[in-house]
mmCIF file of C-alpha atoms in Angstrom:
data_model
loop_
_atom_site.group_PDB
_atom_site.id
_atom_site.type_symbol
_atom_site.label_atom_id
_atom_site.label_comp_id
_atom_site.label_asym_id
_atom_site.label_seq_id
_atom_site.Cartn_x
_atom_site.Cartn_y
_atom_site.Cartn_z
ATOM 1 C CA UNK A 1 0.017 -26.257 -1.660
ATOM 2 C CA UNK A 2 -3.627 -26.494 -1.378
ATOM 3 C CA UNK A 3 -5.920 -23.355 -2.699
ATOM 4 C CA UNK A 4 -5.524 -19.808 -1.404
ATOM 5 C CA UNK A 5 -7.433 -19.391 1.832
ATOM 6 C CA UNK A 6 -9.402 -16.286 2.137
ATOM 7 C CA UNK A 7 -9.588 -13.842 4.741
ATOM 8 C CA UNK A 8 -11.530 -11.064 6.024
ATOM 9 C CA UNK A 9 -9.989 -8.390 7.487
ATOM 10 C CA UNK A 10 -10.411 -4.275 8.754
ATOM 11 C CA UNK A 11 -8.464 -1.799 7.533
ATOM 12 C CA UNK A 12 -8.777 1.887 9.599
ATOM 13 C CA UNK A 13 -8.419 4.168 5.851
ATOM 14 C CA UNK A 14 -7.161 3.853 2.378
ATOM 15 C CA UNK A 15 -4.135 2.911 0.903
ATOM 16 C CA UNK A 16 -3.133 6.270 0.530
ATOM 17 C CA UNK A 17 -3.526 6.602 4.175
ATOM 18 C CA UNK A 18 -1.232 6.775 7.644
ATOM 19 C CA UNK A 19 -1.938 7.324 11.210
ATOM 20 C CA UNK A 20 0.203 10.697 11.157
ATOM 21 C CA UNK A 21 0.703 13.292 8.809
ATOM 22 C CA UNK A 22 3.693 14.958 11.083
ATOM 23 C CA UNK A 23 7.244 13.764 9.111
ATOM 24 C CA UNK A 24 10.842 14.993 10.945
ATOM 25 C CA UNK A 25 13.738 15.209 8.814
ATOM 26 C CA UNK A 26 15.993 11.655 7.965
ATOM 27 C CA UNK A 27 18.053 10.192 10.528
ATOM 28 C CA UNK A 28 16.832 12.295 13.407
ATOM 29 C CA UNK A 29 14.185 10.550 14.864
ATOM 30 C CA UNK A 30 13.065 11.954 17.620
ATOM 31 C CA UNK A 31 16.168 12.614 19.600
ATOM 32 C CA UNK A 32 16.797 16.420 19.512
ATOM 33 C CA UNK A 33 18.289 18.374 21.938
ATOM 34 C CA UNK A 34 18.341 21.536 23.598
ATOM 35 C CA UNK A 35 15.304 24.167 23.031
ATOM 36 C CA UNK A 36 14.651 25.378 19.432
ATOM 37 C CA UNK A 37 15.484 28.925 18.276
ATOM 38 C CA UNK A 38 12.495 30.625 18.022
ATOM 39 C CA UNK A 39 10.668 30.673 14.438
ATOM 40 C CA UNK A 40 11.290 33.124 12.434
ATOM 41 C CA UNK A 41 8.232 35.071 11.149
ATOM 42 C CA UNK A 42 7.477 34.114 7.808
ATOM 43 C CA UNK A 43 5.329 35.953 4.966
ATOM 44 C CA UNK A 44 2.567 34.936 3.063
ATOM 45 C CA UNK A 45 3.706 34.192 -0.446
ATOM 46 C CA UNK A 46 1.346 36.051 -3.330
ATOM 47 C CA UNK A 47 -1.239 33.744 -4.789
ATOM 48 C CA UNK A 48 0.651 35.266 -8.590
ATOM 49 C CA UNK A 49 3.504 34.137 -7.583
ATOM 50 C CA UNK A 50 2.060 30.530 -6.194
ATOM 51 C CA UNK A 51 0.527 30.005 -9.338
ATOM 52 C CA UNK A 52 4.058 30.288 -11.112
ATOM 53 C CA UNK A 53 5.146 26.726 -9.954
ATOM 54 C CA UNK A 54 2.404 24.053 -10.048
ATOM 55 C CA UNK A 55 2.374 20.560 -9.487
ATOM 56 C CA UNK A 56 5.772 21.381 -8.203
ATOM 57 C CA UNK A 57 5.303 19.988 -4.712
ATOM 58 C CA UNK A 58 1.639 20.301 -3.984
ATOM 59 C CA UNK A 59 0.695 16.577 -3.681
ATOM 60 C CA UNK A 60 -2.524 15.578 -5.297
ATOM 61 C CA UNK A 61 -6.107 17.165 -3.839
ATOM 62 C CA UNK A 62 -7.918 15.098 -1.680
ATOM 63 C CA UNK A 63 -10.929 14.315 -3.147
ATOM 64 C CA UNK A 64 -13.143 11.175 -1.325
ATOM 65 C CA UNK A 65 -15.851 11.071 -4.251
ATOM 66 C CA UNK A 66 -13.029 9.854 -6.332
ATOM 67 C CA UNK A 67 -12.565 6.772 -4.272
ATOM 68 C CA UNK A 68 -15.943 5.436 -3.014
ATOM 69 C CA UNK A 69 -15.916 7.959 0.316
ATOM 70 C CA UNK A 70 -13.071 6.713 2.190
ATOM 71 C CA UNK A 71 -11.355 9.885 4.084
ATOM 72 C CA UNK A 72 -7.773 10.373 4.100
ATOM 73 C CA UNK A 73 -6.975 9.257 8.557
ATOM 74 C CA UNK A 74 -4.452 12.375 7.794
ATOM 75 C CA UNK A 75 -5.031 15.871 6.597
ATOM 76 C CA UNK A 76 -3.477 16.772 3.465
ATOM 77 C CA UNK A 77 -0.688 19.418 3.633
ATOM 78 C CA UNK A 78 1.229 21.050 1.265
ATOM 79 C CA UNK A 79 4.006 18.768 0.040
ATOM 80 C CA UNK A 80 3.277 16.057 2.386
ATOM 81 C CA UNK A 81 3.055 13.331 -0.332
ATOM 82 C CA UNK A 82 1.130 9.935 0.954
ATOM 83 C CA UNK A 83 3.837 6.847 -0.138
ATOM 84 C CA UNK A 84 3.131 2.769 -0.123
ATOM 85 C CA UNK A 85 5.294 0.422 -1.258
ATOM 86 C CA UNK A 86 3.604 -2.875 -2.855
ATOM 87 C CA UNK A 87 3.960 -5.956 -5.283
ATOM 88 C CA UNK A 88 1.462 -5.401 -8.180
ATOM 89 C CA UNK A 89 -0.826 -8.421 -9.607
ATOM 90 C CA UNK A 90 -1.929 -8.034 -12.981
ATOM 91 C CA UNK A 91 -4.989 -10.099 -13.036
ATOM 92 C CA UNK A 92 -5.524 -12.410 -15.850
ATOM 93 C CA UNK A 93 -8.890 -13.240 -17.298
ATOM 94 C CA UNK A 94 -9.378 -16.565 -15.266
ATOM 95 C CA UNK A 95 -8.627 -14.669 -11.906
ATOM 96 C CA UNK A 96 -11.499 -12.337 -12.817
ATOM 97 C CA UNK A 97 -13.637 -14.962 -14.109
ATOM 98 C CA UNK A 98 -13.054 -16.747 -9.853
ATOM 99 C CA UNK A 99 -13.584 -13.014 -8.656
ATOM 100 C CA UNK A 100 -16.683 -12.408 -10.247
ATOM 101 C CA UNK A 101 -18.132 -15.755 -8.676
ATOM 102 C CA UNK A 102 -17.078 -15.077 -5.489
ATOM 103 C CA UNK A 103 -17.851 -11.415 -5.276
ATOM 104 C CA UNK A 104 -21.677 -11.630 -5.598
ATOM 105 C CA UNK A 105 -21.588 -14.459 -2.975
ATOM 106 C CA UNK A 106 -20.003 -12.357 -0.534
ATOM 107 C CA UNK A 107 -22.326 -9.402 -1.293
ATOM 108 C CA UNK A 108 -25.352 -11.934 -0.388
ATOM 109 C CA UNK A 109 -24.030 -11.097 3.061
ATOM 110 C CA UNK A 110 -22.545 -7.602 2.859
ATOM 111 C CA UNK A 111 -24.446 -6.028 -0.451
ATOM 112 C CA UNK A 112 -21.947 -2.637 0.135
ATOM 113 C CA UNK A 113 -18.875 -4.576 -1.175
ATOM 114 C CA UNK A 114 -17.124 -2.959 -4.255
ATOM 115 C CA UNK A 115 -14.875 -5.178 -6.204
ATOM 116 C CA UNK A 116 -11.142 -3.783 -6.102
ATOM 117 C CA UNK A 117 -10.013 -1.942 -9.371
ATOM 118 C CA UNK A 118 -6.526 -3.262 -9.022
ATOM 119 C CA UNK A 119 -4.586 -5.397 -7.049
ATOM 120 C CA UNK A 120 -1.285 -5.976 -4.882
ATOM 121 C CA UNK A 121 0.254 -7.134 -1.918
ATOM 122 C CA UNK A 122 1.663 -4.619 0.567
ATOM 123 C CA UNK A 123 4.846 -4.373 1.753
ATOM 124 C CA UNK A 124 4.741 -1.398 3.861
ATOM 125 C CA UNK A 125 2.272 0.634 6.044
ATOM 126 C CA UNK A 126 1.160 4.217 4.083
ATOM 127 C CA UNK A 127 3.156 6.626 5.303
ATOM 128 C CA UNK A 128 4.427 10.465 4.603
ATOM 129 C CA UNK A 129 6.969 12.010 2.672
ATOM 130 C CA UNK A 130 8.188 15.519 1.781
ATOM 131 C CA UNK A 131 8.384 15.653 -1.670
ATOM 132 C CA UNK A 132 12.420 16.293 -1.419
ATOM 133 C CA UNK A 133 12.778 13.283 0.021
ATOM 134 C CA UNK A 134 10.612 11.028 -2.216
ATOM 135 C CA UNK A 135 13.428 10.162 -4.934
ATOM 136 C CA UNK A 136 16.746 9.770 -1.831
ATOM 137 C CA UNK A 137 13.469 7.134 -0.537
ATOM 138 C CA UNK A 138 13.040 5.508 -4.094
ATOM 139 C CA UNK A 139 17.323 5.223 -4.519
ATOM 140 C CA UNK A 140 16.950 3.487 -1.544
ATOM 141 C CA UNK A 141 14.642 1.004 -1.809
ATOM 142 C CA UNK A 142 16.212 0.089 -5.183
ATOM 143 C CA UNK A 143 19.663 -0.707 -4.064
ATOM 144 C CA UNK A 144 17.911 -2.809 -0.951
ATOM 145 C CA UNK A 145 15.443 -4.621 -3.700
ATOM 146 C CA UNK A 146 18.459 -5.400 -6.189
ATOM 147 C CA UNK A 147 19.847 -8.708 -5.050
ATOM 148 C CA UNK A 148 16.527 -9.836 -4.877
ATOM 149 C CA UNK A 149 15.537 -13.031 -7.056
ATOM 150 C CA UNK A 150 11.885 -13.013 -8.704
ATOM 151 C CA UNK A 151 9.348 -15.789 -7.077
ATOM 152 C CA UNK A 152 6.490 -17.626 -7.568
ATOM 153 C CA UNK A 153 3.765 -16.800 -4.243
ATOM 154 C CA UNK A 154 0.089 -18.476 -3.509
ATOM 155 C CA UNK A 155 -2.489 -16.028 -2.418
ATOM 156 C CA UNK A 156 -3.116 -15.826 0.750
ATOM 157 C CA UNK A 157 0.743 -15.963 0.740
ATOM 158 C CA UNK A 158 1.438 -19.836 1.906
ATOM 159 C CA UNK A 159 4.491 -20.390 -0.274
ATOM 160 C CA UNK A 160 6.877 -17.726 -0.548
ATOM 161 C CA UNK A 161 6.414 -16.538 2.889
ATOM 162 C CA UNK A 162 9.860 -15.949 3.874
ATOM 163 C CA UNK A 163 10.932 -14.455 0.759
ATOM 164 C CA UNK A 164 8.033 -11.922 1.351
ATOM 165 C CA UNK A 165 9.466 -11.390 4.849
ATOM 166 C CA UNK A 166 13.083 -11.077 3.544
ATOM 167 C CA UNK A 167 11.374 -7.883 1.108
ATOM 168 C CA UNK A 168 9.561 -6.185 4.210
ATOM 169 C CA UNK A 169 13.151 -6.162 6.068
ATOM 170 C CA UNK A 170 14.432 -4.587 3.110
ATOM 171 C CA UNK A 171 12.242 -2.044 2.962
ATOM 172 C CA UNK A 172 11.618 -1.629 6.697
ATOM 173 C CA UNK A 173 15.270 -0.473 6.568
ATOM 174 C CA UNK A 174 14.772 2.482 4.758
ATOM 175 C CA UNK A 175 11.649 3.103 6.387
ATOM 176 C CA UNK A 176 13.633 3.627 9.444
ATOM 177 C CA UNK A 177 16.740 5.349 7.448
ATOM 178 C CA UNK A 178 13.414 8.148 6.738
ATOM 179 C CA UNK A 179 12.248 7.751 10.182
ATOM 180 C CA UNK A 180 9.179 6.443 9.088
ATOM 181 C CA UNK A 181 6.875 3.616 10.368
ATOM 182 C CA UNK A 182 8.066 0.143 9.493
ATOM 183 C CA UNK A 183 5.542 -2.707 8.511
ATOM 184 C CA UNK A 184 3.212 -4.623 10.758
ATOM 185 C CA UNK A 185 5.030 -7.076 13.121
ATOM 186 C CA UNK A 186 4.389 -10.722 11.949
ATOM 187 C CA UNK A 187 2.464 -9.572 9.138
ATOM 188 C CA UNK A 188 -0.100 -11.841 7.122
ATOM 189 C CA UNK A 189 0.464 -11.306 3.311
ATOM 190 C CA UNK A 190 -3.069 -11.272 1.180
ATOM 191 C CA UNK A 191 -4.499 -9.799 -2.136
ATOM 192 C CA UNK A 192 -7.266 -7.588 -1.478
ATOM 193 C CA UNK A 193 -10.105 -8.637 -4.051
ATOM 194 C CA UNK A 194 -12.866 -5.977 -2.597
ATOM 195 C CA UNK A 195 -13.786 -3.468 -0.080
ATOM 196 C CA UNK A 196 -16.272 -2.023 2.001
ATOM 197 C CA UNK A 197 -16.706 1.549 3.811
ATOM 198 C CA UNK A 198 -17.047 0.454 7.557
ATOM 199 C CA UNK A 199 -16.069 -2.744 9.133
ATOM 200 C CA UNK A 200 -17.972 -5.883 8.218
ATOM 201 C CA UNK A 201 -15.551 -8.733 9.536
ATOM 202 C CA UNK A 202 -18.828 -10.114 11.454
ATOM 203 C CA UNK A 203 -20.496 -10.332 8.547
ATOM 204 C CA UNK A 204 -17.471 -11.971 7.066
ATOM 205 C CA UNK A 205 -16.367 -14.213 9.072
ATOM 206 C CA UNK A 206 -17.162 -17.593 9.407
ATOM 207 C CA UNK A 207 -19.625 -19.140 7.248
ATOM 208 C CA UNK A 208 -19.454 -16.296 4.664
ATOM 209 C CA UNK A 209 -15.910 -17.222 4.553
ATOM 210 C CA UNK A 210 -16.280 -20.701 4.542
ATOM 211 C CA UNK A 211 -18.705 -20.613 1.598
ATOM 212 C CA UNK A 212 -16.387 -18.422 -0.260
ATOM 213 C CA UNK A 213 -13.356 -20.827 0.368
ATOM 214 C CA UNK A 214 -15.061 -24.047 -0.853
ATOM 215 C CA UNK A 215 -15.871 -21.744 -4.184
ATOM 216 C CA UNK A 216 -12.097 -21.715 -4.541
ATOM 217 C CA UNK A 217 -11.229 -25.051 -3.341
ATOM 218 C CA UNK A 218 -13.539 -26.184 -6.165
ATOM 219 C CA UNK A 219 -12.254 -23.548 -9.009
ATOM 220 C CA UNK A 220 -10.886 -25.333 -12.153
ATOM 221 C CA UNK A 221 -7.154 -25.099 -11.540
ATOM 222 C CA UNK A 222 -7.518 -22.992 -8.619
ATOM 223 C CA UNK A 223 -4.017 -23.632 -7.062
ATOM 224 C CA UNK A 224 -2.058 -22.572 -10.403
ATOM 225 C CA UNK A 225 -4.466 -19.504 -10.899
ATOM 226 C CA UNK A 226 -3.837 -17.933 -7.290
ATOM 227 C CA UNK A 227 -0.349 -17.960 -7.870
ATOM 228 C CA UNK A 228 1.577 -14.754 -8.857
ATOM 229 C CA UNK A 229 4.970 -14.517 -10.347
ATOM 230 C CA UNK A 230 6.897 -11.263 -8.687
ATOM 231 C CA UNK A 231 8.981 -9.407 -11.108
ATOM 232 C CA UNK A 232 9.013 -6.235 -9.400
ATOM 233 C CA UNK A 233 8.484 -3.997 -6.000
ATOM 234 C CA UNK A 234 6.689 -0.779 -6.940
ATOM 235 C CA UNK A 235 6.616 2.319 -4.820
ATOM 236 C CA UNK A 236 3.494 4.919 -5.267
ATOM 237 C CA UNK A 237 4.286 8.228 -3.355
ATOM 238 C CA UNK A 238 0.997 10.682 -4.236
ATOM 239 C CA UNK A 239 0.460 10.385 -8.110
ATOM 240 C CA UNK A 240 4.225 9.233 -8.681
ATOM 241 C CA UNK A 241 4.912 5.651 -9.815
ATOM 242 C CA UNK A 242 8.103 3.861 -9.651
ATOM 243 C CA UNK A 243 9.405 0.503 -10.261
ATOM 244 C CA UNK A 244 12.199 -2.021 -8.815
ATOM 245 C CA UNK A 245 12.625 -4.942 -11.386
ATOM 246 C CA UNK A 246 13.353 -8.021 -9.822
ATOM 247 C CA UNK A 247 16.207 -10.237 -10.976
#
């Protein structure tokens, strides 16, 4: 396996973003029939008696300050809880010693780059869940991730490909049990090492990128550094954590 190629790539919000903040209850989809009843007129509940429950099911404020002024592609609503399942990679100290080399050659051609403050590789879209249904969503990803074996993977994912593909079915199939939206179709699996507000792929790509790759490709042990051993599947959902050991 030669050294991890690099990519550049444009991403429409954060990872704590989706395309649509509506959510229908599980299993439904969008196959209803008949009219609905009416709605019921409903009372505003008493700021005293709001302030009673917090943190209950108010998902965390939107703030864009706190993450470099990306905007949430979705309004935040009460108990509407923003939920992204990933691998984690906990850098070691020769990772960030290749990162902080090839970070200040990259911002010779986009200066606004911001190195990432952690890192992962995605195995779903961001999408929205009801705060009721976020542990039913977790129970279900961990009896799809349990018969899963852990795995060595090179970054951009070359080896370990299929097993990556085998996790995204997994978890595409609860997706769908949630009616929510599965992952990208023939996905490319990468580590995001920084970011940029705006799109800069023509800044990017080509000789940026080849630059950038031969900085790799000539890294002291470059092929055994960009690999990652999985142990687990994590699932954020808002300012929840939880995590699916691999065996």
């Amino acid at each position: 396996m030669s050294a991890a190629p690099l990519v550049g790539y444009s991403s429409s919000g954060s990872e704590d973003e989706s395309e649509d903040g509506r959510q229908t209850r599980p299993g439904n989809g969008s196959h209803r029939r008949g009219q609905s009843p009416l709605p019921r007129p409903r009372f505003p509940v008493p700021d005293s008696v709001l302030n009673m429950f917090p943190g209950t099911e108010e998902g965390p404020e939107d703030d864009s300050t706190k993450h470099g002024g990306r905007v949430r592609t979705f309004p935040h609503e009460r108990g509407n809880w923003a939920t992204h399942v990933y691998v984690p990679y906990e850098a070691k100290e020769e990772f960030l010693d290749l990162l902080d080399v090839l970070l200040p050659h990259a911002q010779t051609y986009v200066p606004r780059l911001v190195r990432m403050e952690a890192f992962h590789l995605s195995l779903s879209q961001s999408v929205v869940l009801r705060h009721h249904w976020i542990l039913p969503f977790v129970q279900a990803l961990k009896a799809r991730m349990a018969s899963f074996q852990r795995t060595f993977i090179g970054l951009e994912v070359t080896s370990g490909h299929a097993q990556f593909l085998d996790l995204v079915s997994e978890v595409d199939r609860v997706m769908e049990e949630f009616d929510l939206t599965t992952f990208y179709q023939d996905p490319s699996f990468h580590l995001s090492l920084a970011w940029c507000v705006g799109d800069a792929r023509l800044q990017l790509e080509g000789q940026c990128l080849q630059e950038l790759q031969a900085i790799v490709d000539g890294f002291e042990d470059a092929e055994v550094l960009l690999r990652v051993y999985i142990e687990q599947v994590r699932c954020k959902s808002g300012n929840k954590f939880f995590s699916m050991p691999l065996k």
